[in-house]
Coordinates of C-alpha atoms in Angstrom, one line a residue:
D156 CA 0.0 0.0 0.0
P157 CA 2.2 2.9 -1.2
F158 CA -0.2 5.5 0.3
R159 CA 0.1 3.9 3.7
F160 CA 3.9 4.0 3.3
Y161 CA 3.7 7.6 2.2
K162 CA 1.8 8.6 5.3
Y163 CA 4.1 6.7 7.6
A164 CA 7.2 8.1 6.0
L165 CA 6.0 11.6 6.8
A166 CA 5.6 10.6 10.4
F167 CA 8.7 8.6 10.6
S168 CA 10.9 11.4 9.2
G169 CA 9.4 13.9 11.6
I170 CA 7.6 16.1 9.0
V171 CA 4.4 15.2 10.7
R172 CA 4.7 15.2 14.5
C173 CA 2.3 12.4 15.3
F174 CA 4.7 10.8 17.8
E175 CA 5.9 11.8 21.2
Y176 CA 8.6 10.4 23.4
K177 CA 8.2 9.8 27.1
S178 CA 10.6 8.4 29.6
S179 CA 9.6 5.4 31.8
S180 CA 8.8 8.0 34.5
G181 CA 6.2 9.5 32.3
D182 CA 7.8 12.9 31.9
S183 CA 8.2 13.7 28.2
N184 CA 10.8 16.3 29.1
D185 CA 13.0 14.1 31.3
S186 CA 15.8 12.3 29.4
G187 CA 18.1 11.8 32.4
G188 CA 19.1 8.2 31.7
E189 CA 15.5 7.0 31.5
C190 CA 14.3 4.7 28.7
M191 CA 12.4 6.8 26.2
K192 CA 9.3 5.3 24.7
K193 CA 7.8 6.3 21.3
T194 CA 4.0 6.6 21.4
V195 CA 1.4 7.8 19.1
K196 CA -0.1 11.2 19.9
Q197 CA -3.8 10.4 20.0
E198 CA -4.9 13.9 19.1
Y199 CA -3.3 13.4 15.7
L200 CA -5.4 10.3 15.0
H201 CA -8.6 12.1 15.9
D202 CA -7.9 15.4 14.2
P203 CA -6.4 15.1 10.7
T204 CA -6.2 18.9 10.5
L205 CA -3.1 18.7 12.8
I206 CA -1.4 16.5 10.2
W207 CA -2.4 18.9 7.4
N208 CA -1.1 21.9 9.4
D209 CA 2.3 20.1 9.8
V210 CA 2.6 19.4 6.1
M211 CA 1.7 22.9 5.1
K212 CA 4.0 24.4 7.7
F213 CA 6.9 22.2 6.4
T214 CA 6.2 23.2 2.8
R215 CA 5.4 26.9 3.5
D216 CA 1.8 26.5 2.4
R217 CA 2.7 25.0 -1.0
G218 CA 1.7 21.4 -0.2
L219 CA 3.7 18.3 -1.0
V220 CA 3.5 16.0 -4.1
I221 CA 5.8 13.0 -4.4
S222 CA 5.8 10.9 -7.6
L223 CA 7.2 7.4 -7.1
S224 CA 7.5 4.7 -9.8
N225 CA 8.3 1.1 -8.7
Y226 CA 8.8 -1.3 -11.6
G227 CA 9.2 -4.4 -9.3
P228 CA 6.4 -6.9 -9.1
S229 CA 3.9 -6.1 -6.3
K230 CA 4.1 -8.4 -3.3
S231 CA 6.9 -10.3 -5.0
G232 CA 9.4 -10.4 -2.2
F233 CA 12.0 -8.9 -4.5
S234 CA 12.5 -6.0 -2.1
S235 CA 9.6 -4.2 -3.6
S236 CA 8.2 -2.8 -0.3
S237 CA 11.7 -1.9 0.8
A238 CA 12.3 0.0 -2.4
V239 CA 9.2 2.0 -1.8
M240 CA 10.0 2.8 1.8
T241 CA 13.6 3.6 1.2
T242 CA 12.8 6.0 -1.6
L243 CA 10.0 7.7 0.3
L244 CA 12.4 8.3 3.3
A245 CA 15.1 9.5 1.0
L246 CA 12.8 12.0 -0.5
C247 CA 11.6 13.1 2.9
Y248 CA 15.1 13.5 4.4
R249 CA 16.3 15.1 1.1
S250 CA 13.6 17.7 1.3
M251 CA 14.5 18.5 4.9
S252 CA 18.1 19.4 3.9
N253 CA 19.9 22.1 1.9
A254 CA 22.0 19.5 0.1
P255 CA 22.5 19.9 -3.6
N256 CA 20.7 17.7 -6.1
N257 CA 21.8 14.1 -6.2
A258 CA 23.3 14.4 -2.7
D259 CA 24.9 11.4 -1.1
I260 CA 21.9 10.6 1.1
L261 CA 21.4 7.3 -0.8
Q262 CA 25.1 6.3 -0.1
L263 CA 24.5 6.3 3.7
N264 CA 23.9 2.9 5.2
R265 CA 21.9 4.6 7.9
L266 CA 19.1 5.3 5.4
Y267 CA 18.7 1.6 4.6
D268 CA 18.7 0.8 8.3
L269 CA 15.9 3.4 8.9
A270 CA 13.9 2.0 6.1
L271 CA 14.2 -1.5 7.7
L272 CA 13.0 -0.1 11.0
A273 CA 10.1 1.8 9.4
E274 CA 8.9 -1.4 7.6
N275 CA 9.0 -3.5 10.7
E276 CA 7.2 -0.9 12.7
L277 CA 4.4 -1.2 10.1
G278 CA 4.4 -5.0 10.7
L279 CA 6.3 -6.2 7.6
R280 CA 8.9 -8.9 8.0
S281 CA 11.6 -7.3 5.9
G282 CA 15.3 -7.8 6.7
W283 CA 18.6 -6.1 6.1
N284 CA 19.0 -8.1 2.9
D285 CA 15.8 -6.4 1.6
T286 CA 16.9 -2.9 2.1
Y287 CA 20.7 -3.2 1.6
T288 CA 20.2 -5.0 -1.8
L289 CA 18.8 -1.7 -3.1
M290 CA 22.4 -0.3 -3.3
P291 CA 23.9 -0.6 -6.8
G292 CA 26.1 -3.5 -7.8
I293 CA 26.7 -7.1 -6.6
H294 CA 27.4 -7.3 -2.9
D295 CA 28.7 -9.7 -0.3
F296 CA 26.1 -9.6 2.6
V297 CA 26.2 -11.9 5.6
T298 CA 25.3 -11.8 9.3
Q299 CA 27.6 -14.0 11.4
A300 CA 26.4 -16.0 14.4
T301 CA 26.9 -14.0 17.6
E302 CA 25.7 -14.0 21.2
D303 CA 25.0 -10.3 20.9
A304 CA 22.7 -8.5 18.6
P305 CA 23.5 -9.5 15.0
K306 CA 25.3 -6.9 12.8
P307 CA 25.2 -7.2 9.0
Q308 CA 28.5 -7.3 7.2
F309 CA 28.1 -5.6 3.9
S310 CA 30.7 -4.9 1.2
T311 CA 31.1 -4.9 -2.6
L312 CA 32.6 -8.2 -3.6
S313 CA 35.1 -6.7 -6.0
P314 CA 35.5 -3.5 -8.0
Q315 CA 35.4 -5.7 -11.2
L316 CA 31.9 -7.0 -10.2
N317 CA 30.3 -3.7 -11.2
T318 CA 31.8 -3.8 -14.7
P319 CA 29.5 -4.9 -17.6
D320 CA 31.3 -8.2 -18.3
I321 CA 30.8 -9.7 -14.8
C322 CA 27.2 -8.5 -14.7
E323 CA 26.5 -10.0 -18.1
W324 CA 28.1 -13.3 -17.0
F325 CA 25.9 -13.4 -13.9
E326 CA 22.8 -12.5 -15.9
R327 CA 23.7 -15.2 -18.5
H328 CA 24.2 -18.1 -16.0
L329 CA 21.7 -17.2 -13.2
W330 CA 18.2 -17.9 -14.2
L331 CA 15.1 -17.2 -12.1
I332 CA 12.2 -19.6 -12.7
H333 CA 8.7 -18.8 -11.4
T334 CA 7.3 -22.2 -10.5
G335 CA 3.8 -20.8 -9.6
I336 CA 4.0 -23.0 -6.5
Q337 CA 4.0 -21.5 -3.1
R338 CA 5.5 -23.1 0.0
K339 CA 3.5 -23.5 3.2
A340 CA 3.5 -20.3 5.1
S341 CA 5.7 -20.2 8.2
G342 CA 4.7 -19.1 11.6
R343 CA 5.1 -15.6 13.1
M344 CA 8.8 -16.1 13.6
N345 CA 11.2 -16.7 10.7
R346 CA 12.4 -20.4 11.0
R347 CA 16.0 -19.4 10.7
H348 CA 15.6 -17.0 13.6
E349 CA 13.8 -19.7 15.6
V350 CA 16.6 -22.2 15.1
Y351 CA 19.3 -19.5 15.7
L352 CA 17.7 -18.6 19.1
S353 CA 16.9 -22.1 20.2
R354 CA 20.5 -23.5 19.5
H355 CA 18.8 -26.9 19.3
V356 CA 21.3 -29.8 18.9
D357 CA 19.4 -31.3 16.0
T358 CA 19.0 -28.2 13.8
F359 CA 21.5 -25.5 14.9
P360 CA 24.5 -27.3 13.3
Y361 CA 22.8 -27.2 9.9
L362 CA 22.1 -23.5 10.3
V363 CA 25.8 -22.9 11.1
K364 CA 26.8 -24.9 8.0
S365 CA 24.5 -22.8 5.8
I366 CA 26.3 -19.7 7.1
V367 CA 29.8 -21.1 6.6
I368 CA 29.2 -22.0 3.0
H369 CA 28.4 -18.3 2.3
D370 CA 32.1 -17.4 1.8
Q371 CA 32.5 -20.3 -0.7
I372 CA 29.6 -19.1 -2.7
A373 CA 31.1 -15.6 -2.8
R374 CA 34.5 -17.0 -4.0
S375 CA 32.9 -19.0 -6.8
L376 CA 31.1 -15.9 -8.0
L377 CA 34.3 -13.9 -7.9
N378 CA 36.0 -16.7 -9.9
R379 CA 33.1 -17.0 -12.3
D380 CA 33.0 -20.7 -11.5
A381 CA 29.5 -21.7 -12.6
K382 CA 29.9 -25.4 -11.7
S383 CA 31.0 -24.7 -8.1
L384 CA 28.5 -21.9 -7.6
G385 CA 25.6 -24.2 -8.6
E386 CA 26.7 -27.1 -6.5
Q387 CA 27.2 -24.8 -3.5
L388 CA 23.7 -23.3 -3.9
T389 CA 22.3 -26.8 -3.9
E390 CA 24.4 -27.7 -0.8
Y391 CA 23.1 -24.6 1.0
M392 CA 19.5 -25.6 0.1
T393 CA 20.2 -29.1 1.6
Y394 CA 21.2 -27.5 4.9
R395 CA 18.2 -25.2 4.8
V396 CA 15.8 -28.1 4.4
A397 CA 17.5 -30.0 7.2
F398 CA 16.5 -27.4 9.7
D399 CA 13.4 -26.2 7.9
P400 CA 11.6 -29.0 6.0
Q401 CA 8.9 -26.6 4.9
A402 CA 11.4 -24.7 2.8
T403 CA 10.6 -27.0 -0.1
N404 CA 8.1 -29.6 -1.3
P405 CA 8.3 -32.7 -3.6
H406 CA 7.2 -30.8 -6.7
L407 CA 9.9 -28.2 -6.3
Q408 CA 12.5 -30.9 -5.5
H409 CA 11.5 -32.6 -8.8
L410 CA 12.2 -29.4 -10.7
F411 CA 15.8 -29.2 -9.5
R412 CA 16.5 -33.0 -9.9
H413 CA 15.0 -33.0 -13.4
L414 CA 17.1 -30.1 -14.7
I415 CA 20.3 -31.4 -13.0
D416 CA 19.9 -34.9 -14.3
R417 CA 19.7 -33.6 -17.9
G418 CA 22.8 -31.5 -17.5
L419 CA 21.0 -28.2 -17.9
I420 CA 21.9 -26.7 -14.6
H421 CA 24.7 -27.1 -12.1
G422 CA 22.3 -26.6 -9.2
G423 CA 20.4 -23.9 -7.4
L424 CA 18.1 -23.0 -4.5
L425 CA 14.7 -21.5 -3.7
A426 CA 14.3 -17.8 -3.1
G427 CA 11.9 -16.4 -0.5
A428 CA 10.2 -14.3 -3.2
M429 CA 6.7 -15.0 -4.5
G430 CA 5.8 -17.1 -1.5
G431 CA 9.0 -19.2 -1.9
G432 CA 8.2 -20.4 -5.4
I433 CA 11.1 -18.8 -7.2
A434 CA 13.9 -21.1 -8.3
E435 CA 17.4 -19.6 -8.7
V436 CA 19.4 -21.9 -10.9
I437 CA 22.9 -21.8 -12.4
V438 CA 22.6 -22.8 -16.1
T439 CA 25.3 -24.9 -17.7
E440 CA 26.9 -24.0 -21.1
Y441 CA 25.0 -27.1 -22.5
G442 CA 21.8 -25.7 -21.2
L443 CA 22.5 -22.4 -22.9
E444 CA 23.1 -23.9 -26.3
T445 CA 20.6 -22.9 -28.9
V446 CA 18.4 -25.5 -30.5
E447 CA 15.2 -25.6 -32.5
G448 CA 12.2 -25.6 -30.3
S449 CA 8.5 -25.7 -30.9
A450 CA 6.3 -22.7 -30.3
N451 CA 2.7 -23.2 -29.1
D452 CA 1.4 -22.2 -32.5
G453 CA 3.4 -24.9 -34.2
D454 CA 6.1 -22.6 -35.7
K455 CA 9.6 -23.6 -35.1
R456 CA 11.9 -21.1 -33.3
L457 CA 15.4 -21.1 -31.8
Q458 CA 15.5 -21.5 -28.0
C459 CA 18.1 -22.4 -25.4
R460 CA 17.9 -26.1 -24.3
I461 CA 16.8 -25.1 -20.8
E462 CA 14.0 -23.0 -22.3
V463 CA 12.8 -26.1 -24.3
E464 CA 12.8 -28.2 -21.2
I465 CA 11.0 -25.6 -19.1
E466 CA 8.2 -25.7 -21.7
R467 CA 8.2 -29.5 -21.6
L468 CA 7.9 -29.5 -17.8
K469 CA 4.5 -28.0 -18.1
Q470 CA 3.3 -31.5 -19.2
Y471 CA 4.9 -33.3 -16.2
T472 CA 2.4 -35.4 -14.4
T473 CA 2.9 -36.7 -10.8
A474 CA 3.2 -40.4 -10.2
N475 CA -0.5 -40.8 -9.4
E476 CA -1.3 -39.0 -12.7
Q477 CA -3.6 -36.7 -10.9
E478 CA -1.7 -33.4 -11.0
Q479 CA 0.4 -31.3 -13.3
P480 CA 2.1 -28.9 -10.9
F481 CA 4.0 -26.8 -13.5
N482 CA 1.0 -26.5 -15.9
N483 CA 0.1 -23.0 -14.6
P484 CA 0.2 -19.6 -16.2
L485 CA 3.0 -18.3 -13.9
F486 CA 5.5 -21.1 -14.7
G487 CA 8.5 -19.9 -16.7
K488 CA 11.6 -17.7 -16.8
I489 CA 11.7 -14.3 -15.1
D490 CA 13.7 -11.7 -16.9
F491 CA 15.9 -9.6 -14.7
R492 CA 18.9 -7.3 -14.8
I493 CA 21.6 -6.5 -12.2
N494 CA 20.9 -3.4 -10.2
R495 CA 23.7 -1.3 -11.5
H496 CA 22.5 2.1 -10.5
G497 CA 20.4 1.8 -7.3
I498 CA 17.6 4.1 -6.5
Q499 CA 17.5 7.3 -8.6
I500 CA 16.1 10.6 -7.2
N501 CA 15.4 13.5 -9.5
V502 CA 14.6 16.9 -8.0
V503 CA 12.8 19.0 -10.5
A504 CA 13.4 22.7 -10.3
Q505 CA 10.5 24.8 -9.0
S506 CA 8.9 27.1 -11.6
S507 CA 6.8 30.2 -10.8
S508 CA 3.6 28.2 -11.2
T509 CA 4.4 24.6 -10.6
T510 CA 6.4 22.6 -8.0
K511 CA 7.2 18.9 -8.6

């Protein structure tokens, strides 16, 4: 709901003063070591004119219009909500400063932390990976196991990774396949978090292994080693299923086995996007070879081998011959491009009659 985000961004950034802070003693003016608590000022909820007055005061009676375009699929899990919240907060904070156009506000990690906080205050289950991935380029992002509050470690893998050749290599070999199949929804707490906090002897070791293999995956990407990268993604998924059996299902497992057995992919894993139904696979050179396929209308056309097999999978029938899980309108490749530029903000100069 972009409008809900818009309203909350105004409050979160302080343009609209619908929050007040009180210490545990109840005195809003006492900050002497007391824990300050953020509460909603009820009068703002019951009297919208107070909100309007704040906006008009901030804009010097000119009003506020923000135009935001988000080309990501709605409710996809591809950081779409984080992109909206981060952009709105960037616009709010940008309008509160005297910085020149295209200022470095989007280069500050603090902005992405604030977007994460704002989303979670709204009840969304976004994580650091959702907001930090909005920065341009390909990044190494991991949170190590710790007894304290976790801290994300974020860096660009290599300066060369932002050059067109490595991006093109990654876009060529990494394919996203929308299966149209959603996994069973988890409970209120993310399963990884539950295992992390429980330290259960049967599941925690697999969580640790899934963290350790992260560095191997990053090295394979740096070396452009498609075979190792695919195998490591499969190994990661094996660990994930060991501590979270609901992370997959027999139909999704068949998809990976089918493509691996035919030499079309080196391996892959399931992303959390689209309800967990997005397969990320590393395609082999054999799978990328062009062959003559068959279009639905009977006309022959050139396709990659993996494209032909994805089309054939729509006719796959389960052992009991009662279900064709991949014969759905969503099943197929998702086109994507590496985020080379990040969020773009354009401030349009004010004219005598119009402000944008």
